[in-house]
Every structure is written in C-alpha cells, then in structure tokens.
mmCIF file with all atom_site columns, C-alpha atoms in Angstrom:
data_model
loop_
_atom_site.group_PDB
_atom_site.id
_atom_site.type_symbol
_atom_site.label_atom_id
_atom_site.label_alt_id
_atom_site.label_comp_id
_atom_site.label_asym_id
_atom_site.label_entity_id
_atom_site.label_seq_id
_atom_site.pdbx_PDB_ins_code
_atom_site.Cartn_x
_atom_site.Cartn_y
_atom_site.Cartn_z
_atom_site.occupancy
_atom_site.B_iso_or_equiv
_atom_site.pdbx_formal_charge
_atom_site.auth_seq_id
_atom_site.auth_comp_id
_atom_site.auth_asym_id
_atom_site.auth_atom_id
_atom_site.pdbx_PDB_model_num
ATOM 1   C CA . MET O 1 1   ? 213.933 27.071 120.909 1.00 0.00 ? 41  MET O CA 1
ATOM 2   C CA . TYR O 1 2   ? 214.011 31.030 120.701 1.00 0.00 ? 42  TYR O CA 1
ATOM 3   C CA . GLN O 1 3   ? 217.618 32.621 121.262 1.00 0.00 ? 43  GLN O CA 1
ATOM 4   C CA . VAL O 1 4   ? 217.473 35.480 123.100 1.00 0.00 ? 44  VAL O CA 1
ATOM 5   C CA . VAL O 1 5   ? 219.807 38.485 123.808 1.00 0.00 ? 45  VAL O CA 1
ATOM 6   C CA . ILE O 1 6   ? 219.371 40.749 126.885 1.00 0.00 ? 46  ILE O CA 1
ATOM 7   C CA . VAL O 1 7   ? 220.627 44.184 126.683 1.00 0.00 ? 47  VAL O CA 1
ATOM 8   C CA . GLU O 1 8   ? 220.765 45.806 130.239 1.00 0.00 ? 48  GLU O CA 1
ATOM 9   C CA . ASP O 1 9   ? 223.438 47.983 132.207 1.00 0.00 ? 49  ASP O CA 1
ATOM 10  C CA . ASP O 1 10  ? 221.948 46.909 135.480 1.00 0.00 ? 50  ASP O CA 1
ATOM 11  C CA . PRO O 1 11  ? 223.256 43.283 136.679 1.00 0.00 ? 51  PRO O CA 1
ATOM 12  C CA . MET O 1 12  ? 220.325 42.801 138.975 1.00 0.00 ? 52  MET O CA 1
ATOM 13  C CA . VAL O 1 13  ? 217.678 43.828 136.291 1.00 0.00 ? 53  VAL O CA 1
ATOM 14  C CA . ALA O 1 14  ? 219.369 41.509 133.727 1.00 0.00 ? 54  ALA O CA 1
ATOM 15  C CA . MET O 1 15  ? 219.324 38.674 136.004 1.00 0.00 ? 55  MET O CA 1
ATOM 16  C CA . LEU O 1 16  ? 215.624 39.214 136.713 1.00 0.00 ? 56  LEU O CA 1
ATOM 17  C CA . ASN O 1 17  ? 214.893 39.371 132.766 1.00 0.00 ? 57  ASN O CA 1
ATOM 18  C CA . ARG O 1 18  ? 216.894 36.297 132.112 1.00 0.00 ? 58  ARG O CA 1
ATOM 19  C CA . ARG O 1 19  ? 215.151 34.395 135.075 1.00 0.00 ? 59  ARG O CA 1
ATOM 20  C CA . TYR O 1 20  ? 211.716 35.791 133.417 1.00 0.00 ? 60  TYR O CA 1
ATOM 21  C CA . THR O 1 21  ? 212.897 34.793 130.032 1.00 0.00 ? 61  THR O CA 1
ATOM 22  C CA . GLU O 1 22  ? 213.917 31.284 130.782 1.00 0.00 ? 62  GLU O CA 1
ATOM 23  C CA . LYS O 1 23  ? 211.107 30.262 132.891 1.00 0.00 ? 63  LYS O CA 1
ATOM 24  C CA . ASP O 1 24  ? 209.324 29.634 129.371 1.00 0.00 ? 64  ASP O CA 1
ATOM 25  C CA . PRO O 1 25  ? 211.116 26.748 128.076 1.00 0.00 ? 65  PRO O CA 1
ATOM 26  C CA . ARG O 1 26  ? 210.610 27.958 124.384 1.00 0.00 ? 66  ARG O CA 1
ATOM 27  C CA . PHE O 1 27  ? 213.196 30.902 124.885 1.00 0.00 ? 67  PHE O CA 1
ATOM 28  C CA . GLN O 1 28  ? 216.958 30.530 125.913 1.00 0.00 ? 68  GLN O CA 1
ATOM 29  C CA . VAL O 1 29  ? 219.231 33.628 126.734 1.00 0.00 ? 69  VAL O CA 1
ATOM 30  C CA . CYS O 1 30  ? 222.201 33.359 124.647 1.00 0.00 ? 70  CYS O CA 1
ATOM 31  C CA . ARG O 1 31  ? 223.818 36.313 125.728 1.00 0.00 ? 71  ARG O CA 1
ATOM 32  C CA . GLU O 1 32  ? 223.829 39.180 128.120 1.00 0.00 ? 72  GLU O CA 1
ATOM 33  C CA . CYS O 1 33  ? 225.201 42.600 126.985 1.00 0.00 ? 73  CYS O CA 1
ATOM 34  C CA . PRO O 1 34  ? 226.100 45.480 129.598 1.00 0.00 ? 74  PRO O CA 1
ATOM 35  C CA . ASP O 1 35  ? 225.949 48.118 127.069 1.00 0.00 ? 75  ASP O CA 1
ATOM 36  C CA . GLY O 1 36  ? 224.593 48.984 123.616 1.00 0.00 ? 76  GLY O CA 1
ATOM 37  C CA . ARG O 1 37  ? 228.293 48.668 122.055 1.00 0.00 ? 77  ARG O CA 1
ATOM 38  C CA . ALA O 1 38  ? 228.548 45.228 123.269 1.00 0.00 ? 78  ALA O CA 1
ATOM 39  C CA . ALA O 1 39  ? 225.174 44.446 121.669 1.00 0.00 ? 79  ALA O CA 1
ATOM 40  C CA . LEU O 1 40  ? 225.869 45.764 118.454 1.00 0.00 ? 80  LEU O CA 1
ATOM 41  C CA . GLU O 1 41  ? 229.204 43.883 118.128 1.00 0.00 ? 81  GLU O CA 1
ATOM 42  C CA . TYR O 1 42  ? 227.340 40.493 119.245 1.00 0.00 ? 82  TYR O CA 1
ATOM 43  C CA . LEU O 1 43  ? 224.384 40.808 116.970 1.00 0.00 ? 83  LEU O CA 1
ATOM 44  C CA . ARG O 1 44  ? 226.232 41.804 113.891 1.00 0.00 ? 84  ARG O CA 1
ATOM 45  C CA . SER O 1 45  ? 227.755 38.565 113.675 1.00 0.00 ? 85  SER O CA 1
ATOM 46  C CA . HIS O 1 46  ? 225.236 36.110 115.885 1.00 0.00 ? 86  HIS O CA 1
ATOM 47  C CA . PRO O 1 47  ? 222.077 35.425 114.759 1.00 0.00 ? 87  PRO O CA 1
ATOM 48  C CA . ALA O 1 48  ? 219.539 35.785 117.437 1.00 0.00 ? 88  ALA O CA 1
ATOM 49  C CA . ASP O 1 49  ? 215.727 35.479 117.152 1.00 0.00 ? 89  ASP O CA 1
ATOM 50  C CA . LEU O 1 50  ? 214.839 38.233 120.120 1.00 0.00 ? 90  LEU O CA 1
ATOM 51  C CA . VAL O 1 51  ? 216.500 41.059 121.539 1.00 0.00 ? 91  VAL O CA 1
ATOM 52  C CA . ILE O 1 52  ? 215.214 42.665 124.866 1.00 0.00 ? 92  ILE O CA 1
ATOM 53  C CA . LEU O 1 53  ? 216.462 45.700 125.213 1.00 0.00 ? 93  LEU O CA 1
ATOM 54  C CA . ASP O 1 54  ? 216.738 48.572 127.781 1.00 0.00 ? 94  ASP O CA 1
ATOM 55  C CA . MET O 1 55  ? 216.432 51.892 126.804 1.00 0.00 ? 95  MET O CA 1
ATOM 56  C CA . TYR O 1 56  ? 218.605 54.043 129.089 1.00 0.00 ? 96  TYR O CA 1
ATOM 57  C CA . MET O 1 57  ? 222.058 52.945 128.995 1.00 0.00 ? 97  MET O CA 1
ATOM 58  C CA . PRO O 1 58  ? 225.668 54.923 129.263 1.00 0.00 ? 98  PRO O CA 1
ATOM 59  C CA . GLN O 1 59  ? 227.247 55.818 126.232 1.00 0.00 ? 99  GLN O CA 1
ATOM 60  C CA . MET O 1 60  ? 224.484 54.473 123.557 1.00 0.00 ? 100 MET O CA 1
ATOM 61  C CA . ASP O 1 61  ? 220.997 54.326 124.835 1.00 0.00 ? 101 ASP O CA 1
ATOM 62  C CA . GLY O 1 62  ? 218.326 51.844 123.040 1.00 0.00 ? 102 GLY O CA 1
ATOM 63  C CA . MET O 1 63  ? 217.161 53.948 120.202 1.00 0.00 ? 103 MET O CA 1
ATOM 64  C CA . ASP O 1 64  ? 220.593 54.556 119.019 1.00 0.00 ? 104 ASP O CA 1
ATOM 65  C CA . VAL O 1 65  ? 221.249 50.482 119.230 1.00 0.00 ? 105 VAL O CA 1
ATOM 66  C CA . LEU O 1 66  ? 217.848 49.930 117.542 1.00 0.00 ? 106 LEU O CA 1
ATOM 67  C CA . ARG O 1 67  ? 218.981 52.580 114.741 1.00 0.00 ? 107 ARG O CA 1
ATOM 68  C CA . GLN O 1 68  ? 222.340 50.939 114.039 1.00 0.00 ? 108 GLN O CA 1
ATOM 69  C CA . LEU O 1 69  ? 220.898 47.440 114.279 1.00 0.00 ? 109 LEU O CA 1
ATOM 70  C CA . ARG O 1 70  ? 218.557 48.442 111.289 1.00 0.00 ? 110 ARG O CA 1
ATOM 71  C CA . ALA O 1 71  ? 221.506 50.525 109.388 1.00 0.00 ? 111 ALA O CA 1
ATOM 72  C CA . ALA O 1 72  ? 223.617 47.086 109.564 1.00 0.00 ? 112 ALA O CA 1
ATOM 73  C CA . GLY O 1 73  ? 220.502 45.080 108.255 1.00 0.00 ? 113 GLY O CA 1
ATOM 74  C CA . VAL O 1 74  ? 219.966 43.031 111.324 1.00 0.00 ? 114 VAL O CA 1
ATOM 75  C CA . SER O 1 75  ? 216.351 42.311 111.364 1.00 0.00 ? 115 SER O CA 1
ATOM 76  C CA . THR O 1 76  ? 215.938 40.492 114.996 1.00 0.00 ? 116 THR O CA 1
ATOM 77  C CA . ASP O 1 77  ? 212.486 41.145 116.730 1.00 0.00 ? 117 ASP O CA 1
ATOM 78  C CA . VAL O 1 78  ? 212.996 43.662 119.657 1.00 0.00 ? 118 VAL O CA 1
ATOM 79  C CA . ILE O 1 79  ? 211.301 43.795 122.972 1.00 0.00 ? 119 ILE O CA 1
ATOM 80  C CA . MET O 1 80  ? 211.837 47.409 124.456 1.00 0.00 ? 120 MET O CA 1
ATOM 81  C CA . ILE O 1 81  ? 212.028 47.846 128.450 1.00 0.00 ? 121 ILE O CA 1
ATOM 82  C CA . THR O 1 82  ? 212.180 51.170 129.708 1.00 0.00 ? 122 THR O CA 1
ATOM 83  C CA . ALA O 1 83  ? 210.748 53.790 132.032 1.00 0.00 ? 123 ALA O CA 1
ATOM 84  C CA . ALA O 1 84  ? 209.938 56.266 129.108 1.00 0.00 ? 124 ALA O CA 1
ATOM 85  C CA . SER O 1 85  ? 206.417 56.309 128.177 1.00 0.00 ? 125 SER O CA 1
ATOM 86  C CA . ASP O 1 86  ? 205.901 59.328 126.270 1.00 0.00 ? 126 ASP O CA 1
ATOM 87  C CA . THR O 1 87  ? 204.030 58.687 122.833 1.00 0.00 ? 127 THR O CA 1
ATOM 88  C CA . ALA O 1 88  ? 207.309 60.268 120.843 1.00 0.00 ? 128 ALA O CA 1
ATOM 89  C CA . THR O 1 89  ? 209.385 57.636 122.139 1.00 0.00 ? 129 THR O CA 1
ATOM 90  C CA . VAL O 1 90  ? 207.140 54.982 121.980 1.00 0.00 ? 130 VAL O CA 1
ATOM 91  C CA . GLU O 1 91  ? 206.221 55.818 118.244 1.00 0.00 ? 131 GLU O CA 1
ATOM 92  C CA . ALA O 1 92  ? 210.055 56.035 117.271 1.00 0.00 ? 132 ALA O CA 1
ATOM 93  C CA . ALA O 1 93  ? 210.808 52.784 118.787 1.00 0.00 ? 133 ALA O CA 1
ATOM 94  C CA . MET O 1 94  ? 207.616 51.074 116.913 1.00 0.00 ? 134 MET O CA 1
ATOM 95  C CA . ARG O 1 95  ? 208.976 52.716 113.561 1.00 0.00 ? 135 ARG O CA 1
ATOM 96  C CA . LEU O 1 96  ? 212.288 50.840 114.279 1.00 0.00 ? 136 LEU O CA 1
ATOM 97  C CA . GLY O 1 97  ? 210.463 47.631 114.449 1.00 0.00 ? 137 GLY O CA 1
ATOM 98  C CA . VAL O 1 98  ? 209.843 47.167 118.188 1.00 0.00 ? 138 VAL O CA 1
ATOM 99  C CA . VAL O 1 99  ? 207.309 44.163 118.492 1.00 0.00 ? 139 VAL O CA 1
ATOM 100 C CA . ASP O 1 100 ? 206.576 45.056 122.449 1.00 0.00 ? 140 ASP O CA 1
ATOM 101 C CA . TYR O 1 101 ? 207.157 48.025 124.680 1.00 0.00 ? 141 TYR O CA 1
ATOM 102 C CA . LEU O 1 102 ? 206.966 47.384 128.473 1.00 0.00 ? 142 LEU O CA 1
ATOM 103 C CA . VAL O 1 103 ? 207.025 50.107 130.764 1.00 0.00 ? 143 VAL O CA 1
ATOM 104 C CA . LYS O 1 104 ? 208.997 49.779 134.041 1.00 0.00 ? 144 LYS O CA 1
ATOM 105 C CA . PRO O 1 105 ? 207.629 48.685 136.406 1.00 0.00 ? 145 PRO O CA 1
ATOM 106 C CA . PHE O 1 106 ? 205.875 45.855 134.954 1.00 0.00 ? 146 PHE O CA 1
ATOM 107 C CA . GLU O 1 107 ? 204.760 42.708 136.298 1.00 0.00 ? 147 GLU O CA 1
ATOM 108 C CA . TYR O 1 108 ? 205.761 39.176 135.260 1.00 0.00 ? 148 TYR O CA 1
ATOM 109 C CA . GLU O 1 109 ? 202.457 38.170 133.735 1.00 0.00 ? 149 GLU O CA 1
ATOM 110 C CA . ARG O 1 110 ? 202.881 41.218 131.010 1.00 0.00 ? 150 ARG O CA 1
ATOM 111 C CA . PHE O 1 111 ? 206.436 40.004 130.358 1.00 0.00 ? 151 PHE O CA 1
ATOM 112 C CA . CYS O 1 112 ? 204.847 36.518 129.499 1.00 0.00 ? 152 CYS O CA 1
ATOM 113 C CA . GLN O 1 113 ? 202.444 38.247 127.380 1.00 0.00 ? 153 GLN O CA 1
ATOM 114 C CA . ALA O 1 114 ? 204.977 39.651 125.461 1.00 0.00 ? 154 ALA O CA 1
ATOM 115 C CA . LEU O 1 115 ? 206.801 36.409 124.925 1.00 0.00 ? 155 LEU O CA 1
ATOM 116 C CA . ASP O 1 116 ? 203.468 34.840 123.786 1.00 0.00 ? 156 ASP O CA 1
ATOM 117 C CA . ALA O 1 117 ? 202.428 37.525 121.612 1.00 0.00 ? 157 ALA O CA 1
ATOM 118 C CA . PHE O 1 118 ? 206.288 37.071 119.877 1.00 0.00 ? 158 PHE O CA 1
ATOM 119 C CA . ASP O 1 119 ? 205.694 33.468 119.793 1.00 0.00 ? 159 ASP O CA 1
ATOM 120 C CA . ARG O 1 120 ? 202.339 33.813 117.876 1.00 0.00 ? 160 ARG O CA 1
ATOM 121 C CA . ARG O 1 121 ? 203.676 36.093 115.452 1.00 0.00 ? 161 ARG O CA 1
ATOM 122 C CA . ARG O 1 122 ? 206.751 33.873 114.466 1.00 0.00 ? 162 ARG O CA 1
ATOM 123 C CA . GLN O 1 123 ? 204.316 30.671 113.951 1.00 0.00 ? 163 GLN O CA 1
ATOM 124 C CA . ALA O 1 124 ? 202.133 33.037 111.896 1.00 0.00 ? 164 ALA O CA 1
ATOM 125 C CA . ILE O 1 125 ? 204.828 34.029 109.791 1.00 0.00 ? 165 ILE O CA 1
ATOM 126 C CA . ARG O 1 126 ? 206.202 30.368 109.546 1.00 0.00 ? 166 ARG O CA 1
ATOM 127 C CA . ALA O 1 127 ? 202.656 29.290 108.365 1.00 0.00 ? 167 ALA O CA 1
ATOM 128 C CA . GLN O 1 128 ? 202.300 29.050 104.480 1.00 0.00 ? 168 GLN O CA 1
ATOM 129 C CA . SER O 1 129 ? 198.886 31.116 104.315 1.00 0.00 ? 169 SER O CA 1
ATOM 130 C CA . VAL O 1 130 ? 196.864 33.119 106.956 1.00 0.00 ? 170 VAL O CA 1
ATOM 131 C CA . ASN O 1 131 ? 193.422 34.184 106.610 1.00 0.00 ? 171 ASN O CA 1
ATOM 132 C CA . GLN O 1 132 ? 191.881 37.436 107.431 1.00 0.00 ? 172 GLN O CA 1
ATOM 133 C CA . GLN O 1 133 ? 190.918 36.682 110.950 1.00 0.00 ? 173 GLN O CA 1
ATOM 134 C CA . GLN O 1 134 ? 194.361 35.574 111.739 1.00 0.00 ? 174 GLN O CA 1
ATOM 135 C CA . LEU O 1 135 ? 195.775 38.497 110.049 1.00 0.00 ? 175 LEU O CA 1
ATOM 136 C CA . ASP O 1 136 ? 193.763 41.023 112.155 1.00 0.00 ? 176 ASP O CA 1
ATOM 137 C CA . GLU O 1 137 ? 194.590 39.241 115.145 1.00 0.00 ? 177 GLU O CA 1
ATOM 138 C CA . LEU O 1 138 ? 198.139 38.873 114.525 1.00 0.00 ? 178 LEU O CA 1
ATOM 139 C CA . LEU O 1 139 ? 198.359 42.697 113.498 1.00 0.00 ? 179 LEU O CA 1
ATOM 140 C CA . HIS O 1 140 ? 196.003 44.492 115.697 1.00 0.00 ? 180 HIS O CA 1
ATOM 141 C CA . ARG O 1 141 ? 196.193 42.398 118.934 1.00 0.00 ? 181 ARG O CA 1
ATOM 142 C CA . GLY O 1 142 ? 195.628 44.544 121.824 1.00 0.00 ? 182 GLY O CA 1
ATOM 143 C CA . ALA O 1 143 ? 194.388 47.586 119.750 1.00 0.00 ? 183 ALA O CA 1
ATOM 144 C CA . ALA O 1 144 ? 190.932 47.789 121.812 1.00 0.00 ? 184 ALA O CA 1
ATOM 145 C CA . VAL O 1 145 ? 191.267 48.207 125.672 1.00 0.00 ? 185 VAL O CA 1
ATOM 146 C CA . VAL O 1 146 ? 188.165 46.854 127.510 1.00 0.00 ? 186 VAL O CA 1
ATOM 147 C CA . PRO O 1 147 ? 187.503 48.132 130.795 1.00 0.00 ? 187 PRO O CA 1
ATOM 148 C CA . ALA O 1 148 ? 187.911 45.887 133.716 1.00 0.00 ? 188 ALA O CA 1
ATOM 149 C CA . GLU O 1 149 ? 184.408 46.362 134.937 1.00 0.00 ? 189 GLU O CA 1
ATOM 150 C CA . ASP O 1 150 ? 182.792 45.368 131.628 1.00 0.00 ? 190 ASP O CA 1
ATOM 151 C CA . LYS O 1 151 ? 182.064 41.782 130.674 1.00 0.00 ? 191 LYS O CA 1
ATOM 152 C CA . PRO O 1 152 ? 183.985 40.939 127.108 1.00 0.00 ? 192 PRO O CA 1
ATOM 153 C CA . GLU O 1 153 ? 181.877 39.054 124.697 1.00 0.00 ? 193 GLU O CA 1
ATOM 154 C CA . GLU O 1 154 ? 182.566 35.475 124.284 1.00 0.00 ? 194 GLU O CA 1
ATOM 155 C CA . LYS O 1 155 ? 184.726 34.856 121.241 1.00 0.00 ? 195 LYS O CA 1
ATOM 156 C CA . PRO O 1 156 ? 185.973 31.408 120.011 1.00 0.00 ? 196 PRO O CA 1
ATOM 157 C CA . LEU O 1 157 ? 188.999 30.115 121.660 1.00 0.00 ? 197 LEU O CA 1
ATOM 158 C CA . PRO O 1 158 ? 192.424 31.240 120.208 1.00 0.00 ? 198 PRO O CA 1
ATOM 159 C CA . LYS O 1 159 ? 193.779 28.589 118.339 1.00 0.00 ? 199 LYS O CA 1
ATOM 160 C CA . GLY O 1 160 ? 196.001 25.954 120.261 1.00 0.00 ? 200 GLY O CA 1
ATOM 161 C CA . LEU O 1 161 ? 193.209 26.071 123.277 1.00 0.00 ? 201 LEU O CA 1
ATOM 162 C CA . GLN O 1 162 ? 190.706 23.462 123.905 1.00 0.00 ? 202 GLN O CA 1
ATOM 163 C CA . PRO O 1 163 ? 187.251 24.013 125.674 1.00 0.00 ? 203 PRO O CA 1
ATOM 164 C CA . LYS O 1 164 ? 187.771 20.929 127.984 1.00 0.00 ? 204 LYS O CA 1
ATOM 165 C CA . THR O 1 165 ? 191.237 22.137 129.112 1.00 0.00 ? 205 THR O CA 1
ATOM 166 C CA . LEU O 1 166 ? 189.886 25.518 129.487 1.00 0.00 ? 206 LEU O CA 1
ATOM 167 C CA . GLU O 1 167 ? 186.987 24.283 131.628 1.00 0.00 ? 207 GLU O CA 1
ATOM 168 C CA . ALA O 1 168 ? 189.374 22.139 133.893 1.00 0.00 ? 208 ALA O CA 1
ATOM 169 C CA . VAL O 1 169 ? 191.724 25.491 134.364 1.00 0.00 ? 209 VAL O CA 1
ATOM 170 C CA . CYS O 1 170 ? 188.437 27.267 135.304 1.00 0.00 ? 210 CYS O CA 1
ATOM 171 C CA . THR O 1 171 ? 187.031 24.591 137.599 1.00 0.00 ? 211 THR O CA 1
ATOM 172 C CA . CYS O 1 172 ? 190.401 24.502 139.359 1.00 0.00 ? 212 CYS O CA 1
ATOM 173 C CA . LEU O 1 173 ? 190.763 27.982 140.037 1.00 0.00 ? 213 LEU O CA 1
ATOM 174 C CA . ARG O 1 174 ? 187.022 28.243 141.126 1.00 0.00 ? 214 ARG O CA 1
ATOM 175 C CA . GLU O 1 175 ? 187.823 25.558 143.692 1.00 0.00 ? 215 GLU O CA 1
ATOM 176 C CA . ASN O 1 176 ? 190.694 27.315 145.128 1.00 0.00 ? 216 ASN O CA 1
ATOM 177 C CA . PRO O 1 177 ? 189.326 31.198 145.432 1.00 0.00 ? 217 PRO O CA 1
ATOM 178 C CA . GLN O 1 178 ? 192.486 32.276 147.165 1.00 0.00 ? 218 GLN O CA 1
ATOM 179 C CA . GLY O 1 179 ? 194.262 31.950 143.796 1.00 0.00 ? 219 GLY O CA 1
ATOM 180 C CA . LEU O 1 180 ? 197.061 29.975 142.246 1.00 0.00 ? 220 LEU O CA 1
ATOM 181 C CA . THR O 1 181 ? 200.033 30.335 140.566 1.00 0.00 ? 221 THR O CA 1
ATOM 182 C CA . CYS O 1 182 ? 200.648 28.858 137.350 1.00 0.00 ? 222 CYS O CA 1
ATOM 183 C CA . GLU O 1 183 ? 202.973 25.966 138.718 1.00 0.00 ? 223 GLU O CA 1
ATOM 184 C CA . GLN O 1 184 ? 200.124 25.229 141.532 1.00 0.00 ? 224 GLN O CA 1
ATOM 185 C CA . LEU O 1 185 ? 197.528 25.239 138.849 1.00 0.00 ? 225 LEU O CA 1
ATOM 186 C CA . ALA O 1 186 ? 199.746 22.650 137.045 1.00 0.00 ? 226 ALA O CA 1
ATOM 187 C CA . MET O 1 187 ? 200.197 20.602 139.809 1.00 0.00 ? 227 MET O CA 1
ATOM 188 C CA . LYS O 1 188 ? 196.369 20.352 140.690 1.00 0.00 ? 228 LYS O CA 1
ATOM 189 C CA . THR O 1 189 ? 195.341 19.882 136.997 1.00 0.00 ? 229 THR O CA 1
ATOM 190 C CA . GLY O 1 190 ? 198.156 17.618 135.846 1.00 0.00 ? 230 GLY O CA 1
ATOM 191 C CA . PHE O 1 191 ? 198.745 20.054 133.002 1.00 0.00 ? 231 PHE O CA 1
ATOM 192 C CA . SER O 1 192 ? 202.171 21.053 132.187 1.00 0.00 ? 232 SER O CA 1
ATOM 193 C CA . ALA O 1 193 ? 203.317 24.342 133.638 1.00 0.00 ? 233 ALA O CA 1
ATOM 194 C CA . VAL O 1 194 ? 203.638 25.728 130.089 1.00 0.00 ? 234 VAL O CA 1
ATOM 195 C CA . THR O 1 195 ? 199.938 24.534 129.153 1.00 0.00 ? 235 THR O CA 1
ATOM 196 C CA . ALA O 1 196 ? 198.712 26.242 132.447 1.00 0.00 ? 236 ALA O CA 1
ATOM 197 C CA . ARG O 1 197 ? 200.206 29.667 131.835 1.00 0.00 ? 237 ARG O CA 1
ATOM 198 C CA . HIS O 1 198 ? 198.763 29.486 128.414 1.00 0.00 ? 238 HIS O CA 1
ATOM 199 C CA . TYR O 1 199 ? 195.215 29.188 129.555 1.00 0.00 ? 239 TYR O CA 1
ATOM 200 C CA . VAL O 1 200 ? 195.537 31.594 132.912 1.00 0.00 ? 240 VAL O CA 1
ATOM 201 C CA . HIS O 1 201 ? 197.081 34.283 130.189 1.00 0.00 ? 241 HIS O CA 1
ATOM 202 C CA . TYR O 1 202 ? 194.024 33.826 128.040 1.00 0.00 ? 242 TYR O CA 1
ATOM 203 C CA . LEU O 1 203 ? 191.813 33.936 131.175 1.00 0.00 ? 243 LEU O CA 1
ATOM 204 C CA . ALA O 1 204 ? 193.407 37.298 131.978 1.00 0.00 ? 244 ALA O CA 1
ATOM 205 C CA . GLU O 1 205 ? 193.440 38.780 128.869 1.00 0.00 ? 245 GLU O CA 1
ATOM 206 C CA . SER O 1 206 ? 189.633 38.083 128.110 1.00 0.00 ? 246 SER O CA 1
ATOM 207 C CA . GLY O 1 207 ? 188.812 39.509 131.345 1.00 0.00 ? 247 GLY O CA 1
ATOM 208 C CA . ARG O 1 208 ? 187.663 36.284 133.170 1.00 0.00 ? 248 ARG O CA 1
ATOM 209 C CA . ALA O 1 209 ? 190.633 36.236 135.746 1.00 0.00 ? 249 ALA O CA 1
ATOM 210 C CA . ASP O 1 210 ? 192.368 38.584 137.865 1.00 0.00 ? 250 ASP O CA 1
ATOM 211 C CA . SER O 1 211 ? 196.275 38.794 138.841 1.00 0.00 ? 251 SER O CA 1
ATOM 212 C CA . ARG O 1 212 ? 198.285 39.833 141.551 1.00 0.00 ? 252 ARG O CA 1
ATOM 213 C CA . VAL O 1 213 ? 201.902 39.812 142.166 1.00 0.00 ? 253 VAL O CA 1
ATOM 214 C CA . ASP O 1 214 ? 202.722 38.238 145.652 1.00 0.00 ? 254 ASP O CA 1
ATOM 215 C CA . TYR O 1 215 ? 206.332 39.722 147.114 1.00 0.00 ? 255 TYR O CA 1
ATOM 216 C CA . SER O 1 216 ? 205.698 37.788 150.414 1.00 0.00 ? 256 SER O CA 1
ATOM 217 C CA . THR O 1 217 ? 207.889 34.847 149.212 1.00 0.00 ? 257 THR O CA 1
ATOM 218 C CA . GLY O 1 218 ? 211.032 36.646 150.054 1.00 0.00 ? 258 GLY O CA 1
ATOM 219 C CA . GLY O 1 219 ? 212.766 35.447 146.858 1.00 0.00 ? 259 GLY O CA 1
ATOM 220 C CA . ARG O 1 220 ? 211.364 35.784 143.384 1.00 0.00 ? 260 ARG O CA 1
ATOM 221 C CA . PRO O 1 221 ? 208.003 37.439 143.121 1.00 0.00 ? 261 PRO O CA 1
ATOM 222 C CA . SER O 1 222 ? 205.142 34.964 141.804 1.00 0.00 ? 262 SER O CA 1
ATOM 223 C CA . VAL O 1 223 ? 202.026 35.786 139.925 1.00 0.00 ? 263 VAL O CA 1
ATOM 224 C CA . ILE O 1 224 ? 198.718 34.383 141.617 1.00 0.00 ? 264 ILE O CA 1
ATOM 225 C CA . TYR O 1 225 ? 195.478 34.039 139.225 1.00 0.00 ? 265 TYR O CA 1
ATOM 226 C CA . THR O 1 226 ? 192.050 34.156 140.809 1.00 0.00 ? 266 THR O CA 1
ATOM 227 C CA . LEU O 1 227 ? 188.797 33.443 138.641 1.00 0.00 ? 267 LEU O CA 1
ATOM 228 C CA . ARG O 1 228 ? 186.235 36.488 138.378 1.00 0.00 ? 268 ARG O CA 1
ATOM 229 C CA . ASP O 1 229 ? 182.951 35.618 139.570 1.00 0.00 ? 269 ASP O CA 1
#
C-alpha cells in the first residue's frame, strides 16, 4: 500500500483529498500537513511514496516546498494541486519532479487517473526490464490529445486488462444507458470496485465512454459513466 502525505492549508479540501485518495485501496494517507513547513519537517524524517501538494499556502508555497525537498535529497513523487495553470508555473513544477498537475476545479475521475498513472510508473520502475513500447507509454502518456468528436484508433489493451472483462463492462454500460458509477458497475457485474474503476478509466481515456459528476446526492459527489454509441 502506497503511503501518501497531503499538504493542504484548507481543512475541507484536505478532507476531500483524503477521501478521494483512500477510496483507492492501493493508497493510504499517513499524514495531513496544514502548511509547507510541517510537510518539510515530516518528510525529512519519514519516508512516503507520494505527496499531494497544494500550490498556494501561507508562509511557504508549494514551489518552495518542492525546492527544499529536492535540496534535502527527498525524491518522493509529487502531484501538484493548484489554481495556477500558466505554463511557466507548470514547467517549473515539472522540472522539480512533479509527476502530475491537477488544476482546480478538477473532477474525481481526473484525480483517479493521476493515482493510476503514479501506480503504473512505480510498477514499471520495479520491473527488471522494460521494452521500448512500455517506455514510450510511461514517458509520453497523454502527450497527444484526441478531440472528443474523433473516434480513436483501436489499440492493444494495456497490460492487466482482459478483453472478456472489458466486453462484460461494456455490455453492462450498454444495458444501463442512464450511466453507472464504479460502485454500481461493480455490483452489477460482480467485479471488484477497483477492477471496475480500471476498466471505466480505460474506456474514458480511449474515448469510448463519457463521464459526468453527479452532485445531486447531497453528500460526496459521484462520477457516472456512460458508454458512447
């Protein structure tokens, strides 16, 4: 299980980030830090796999935290969450080793994609060897943007996805045109919620499914997936 540190000065946002993170059983939040100084103090003496870091905080912003972490030799992966989307800020963050960059407001689905991408990178790094295709997918994933109105070309399924399981997920979504959450899909297909999430994320990324956020529950918003025609 990956150990995650959340650095966020807004308690409500920190709570939401924790909920989003711990919905995925691969991740566990080991610490919440209300400011950059607390994060530096903790991370200098406690190993962590991933830091979810807010950009704008009092006293020390996310970029300062990043610079001091790297200067201290802390190489923990970082996902930056911020309202800043100017290219200079993004480039500076990437140079300091940020593995993903989420611009507020972002959807739960995009947060999950960031966690999935982090996991894939870690698994690739742990492998004894990788081929050129695996390296390309690891280093250049998301470099090309496919317009939503275009139908993407069929490509081999990513490692770990099975054609029969994918067809079962597609059939279930097709039979429920109103859309399903990952949890509903898992109940109807008999797969685990983690499995359902992997497959709907693949369908969404490949342009075969759409997602929308449902705020009507009155509680935590949910993501509903529908299969494209």
